[in-house]
Amino acid sequence: ACALGRTPPPPPSAVRCQAAGACFSAHLANSTYAESRSACGRRRGDLAWVSGEAELRLLLGLLAAAGSAPSLFWVGLKRNASACTDADQPLRGFSWDGGGAAPREVPAALGRWVKEPVRSCLAVRCAGLHLAAAAPGGDRGWGWKE
């Protein structure tokens, strides 16, 4: 999932934009974090980041329409080798990788993990946005997954 600027305008297919914010696009490919980050860069964007619930809902809607579930989508969530897992933080020591517009903090409500990340301080780790299959009521579960 890429976060794109508004200049030039993104193509209308598989793109959703906030009224006064970033545009997001979904790209289905079996690729690594690094390959996905590079692909977003070629589109003049960065891997997507989430700063609030409105952005999360927009991104979840876009990704749900783009792919089948369960699915894991790379976003710009990364923990550097020098950072440790922090179970008391919503992002568990991960931070948003990418452009200067990426938020430094997120609300606690966005700290939903499908599975707790490996406790480590020694290796670079990446996390994606996991979408679960739709429940009988139509709602899809989500959470971060290392």
PDB file of C-alpha atoms in Angstrom, residues 6-84:
ATOM      1  CA  ARG A   6      -1.511  14.792  -4.943  1.00  0.00           C
ATOM      2  CA  THR A   7       0.928  16.185  -7.542  1.00  0.00           C
ATOM      3  CA  PRO A   8       0.703  14.838 -10.168  1.00  0.00           C
ATOM      4  CA  PRO A   9      -2.780  13.448  -9.559  1.00  0.00           C
ATOM      5  CA  PRO A  10      -2.756   9.681  -9.029  1.00  0.00           C
ATOM      6  CA  PRO A  11      -4.606   7.463 -11.505  1.00  0.00           C
ATOM      7  CA  PRO A  12      -8.243   6.983 -10.454  1.00  0.00           C
ATOM      8  CA  SER A  13      -8.222   3.172 -10.324  1.00  0.00           C
ATOM      9  CA  ALA A  14      -7.290   1.538  -6.992  1.00  0.00           C
ATOM     10  CA  VAL A  15      -6.671   4.927  -5.347  1.00  0.00           C
ATOM     11  CA  ARG A  16      -8.467   6.633  -2.476  1.00  0.00           C
ATOM     12  CA  CYS A  17      -7.708  10.099  -1.170  1.00  0.00           C
ATOM     13  CA  GLN A  18      -8.497  12.002   1.996  1.00  0.00           C
ATOM     14  CA  ALA A  19     -10.236  15.339   1.539  1.00  0.00           C
ATOM     15  CA  ALA A  20      -7.179  17.229   2.786  1.00  0.00           C
ATOM     16  CA  GLY A  21      -4.475  14.611   3.006  1.00  0.00           C
ATOM     17  CA  ALA A  22      -2.598  11.809   1.362  1.00  0.00           C
ATOM     18  CA  CYS A  23      -3.787   9.500  -1.362  1.00  0.00           C
ATOM     19  CA  PHE A  24      -3.372   5.743  -0.965  1.00  0.00           C
ATOM     20  CA  SER A  25      -3.013   3.142  -3.690  1.00  0.00           C
ATOM     21  CA  ALA A  26      -3.054  -0.656  -3.499  1.00  0.00           C
ATOM     22  CA  HIS A  27      -0.767  -2.860  -5.572  1.00  0.00           C
ATOM     23  CA  LEU A  28      -1.108  -6.623  -5.510  1.00  0.00           C
ATOM     24  CA  ALA A  29       2.220  -8.408  -5.852  1.00  0.00           C
ATOM     25  CA  ASN A  30       4.097 -11.100  -4.005  1.00  0.00           C
ATOM     26  CA  SER A  31       7.122  -9.029  -3.002  1.00  0.00           C
ATOM     27  CA  THR A  32       9.426  -8.207  -0.129  1.00  0.00           C
ATOM     28  CA  TYR A  33       9.224  -5.084   2.011  1.00  0.00           C
ATOM     29  CA  ALA A  34      12.210  -3.590   0.149  1.00  0.00           C
ATOM     30  CA  GLU A  35      10.694  -4.348  -3.263  1.00  0.00           C
ATOM     31  CA  SER A  36       7.384  -2.830  -2.203  1.00  0.00           C
ATOM     32  CA  ARG A  37       9.092   0.290  -0.859  1.00  0.00           C
ATOM     33  CA  SER A  38      10.986   0.658  -4.141  1.00  0.00           C
ATOM     34  CA  ALA A  39       7.769   0.216  -6.161  1.00  0.00           C
ATOM     35  CA  CYS A  40       6.087   3.001  -4.182  1.00  0.00           C
ATOM     36  CA  GLY A  41       9.146   5.201  -4.773  1.00  0.00           C
ATOM     37  CA  ARG A  42       8.797   4.676  -8.536  1.00  0.00           C
ATOM     38  CA  ARG A  43       5.232   5.982  -8.158  1.00  0.00           C
ATOM     39  CA  ARG A  44       6.602   9.078  -6.360  1.00  0.00           C
ATOM     40  CA  GLY A  45       5.302   7.888  -2.995  1.00  0.00           C
ATOM     41  CA  ASP A  46       6.266   5.941   0.112  1.00  0.00           C
ATOM     42  CA  LEU A  47       4.868   2.854   1.763  1.00  0.00           C
ATOM     43  CA  ALA A  48       1.637   3.901   3.460  1.00  0.00           C
ATOM     44  CA  TRP A  49       1.443   5.032   7.066  1.00  0.00           C
ATOM     45  CA  VAL A  50      -1.518   5.560   9.367  1.00  0.00           C
ATOM     46  CA  SER A  51      -1.832   8.498  11.743  1.00  0.00           C
ATOM     47  CA  GLY A  52      -5.456   8.135  12.826  1.00  0.00           C
ATOM     48  CA  GLU A  53      -8.674   6.162  12.592  1.00  0.00           C
ATOM     49  CA  ALA A  54     -10.013   8.054   9.542  1.00  0.00           C
ATOM     50  CA  GLU A  55      -6.859   7.179   7.584  1.00  0.00           C
ATOM     51  CA  LEU A  56      -7.052   3.583   8.761  1.00  0.00           C
ATOM     52  CA  ARG A  57     -10.682   3.237   7.591  1.00  0.00           C
ATOM     53  CA  LEU A  58      -9.768   4.707   4.197  1.00  0.00           C
ATOM     54  CA  LEU A  59      -6.806   2.337   3.822  1.00  0.00           C
ATOM     55  CA  LEU A  60      -8.779  -0.720   5.022  1.00  0.00           C
ATOM     56  CA  GLY A  61     -11.543   0.017   2.502  1.00  0.00           C
ATOM     57  CA  LEU A  62      -9.051   0.364  -0.320  1.00  0.00           C
ATOM     58  CA  LEU A  63      -7.218  -2.845   0.581  1.00  0.00           C
ATOM     59  CA  ALA A  64     -10.440  -4.818   1.085  1.00  0.00           C
ATOM     60  CA  ALA A  65     -11.555  -3.824  -2.415  1.00  0.00           C
ATOM     61  CA  ALA A  66      -8.155  -4.663  -3.911  1.00  0.00           C
ATOM     62  CA  GLY A  67      -7.525  -8.175  -2.692  1.00  0.00           C
ATOM     63  CA  SER A  68      -8.865 -11.370  -1.300  1.00  0.00           C
ATOM     64  CA  ALA A  69      -8.620 -12.136   2.398  1.00  0.00           C
ATOM     65  CA  PRO A  70      -6.825 -13.105   4.437  1.00  0.00           C
ATOM     66  CA  SER A  71      -4.084 -10.878   3.098  1.00  0.00           C
ATOM     67  CA  LEU A  72      -0.954  -9.135   4.307  1.00  0.00           C
ATOM     68  CA  PHE A  73      -0.135  -5.743   2.805  1.00  0.00           C
ATOM     69  CA  TRP A  74       3.216  -4.053   3.317  1.00  0.00           C
ATOM     70  CA  VAL A  75       2.952  -0.605   4.859  1.00  0.00           C
ATOM     71  CA  GLY A  76       5.824   1.556   6.079  1.00  0.00           C
ATOM     72  CA  LEU A  77       6.035  -0.048   9.515  1.00  0.00           C
ATOM     73  CA  LYS A  78       9.607  -0.924  10.460  1.00  0.00           C
ATOM     74  CA  ARG A  79      11.724  -1.445  13.571  1.00  0.00           C
ATOM     75  CA  ASN A  80      15.400  -0.651  13.167  1.00  0.00           C
ATOM     76  CA  ALA A  81      18.097  -2.909  14.598  1.00  0.00           C
ATOM     77  CA  SER A  82      18.885  -0.357  17.319  1.00  0.00           C
ATOM     78  CA  ALA A  83      15.236  -0.221  18.514  1.00  0.00           C
ATOM     79  CA  CYS A  84      13.840  -2.789  20.920  1.00  0.00           C
TER      80      CYS A  84
END
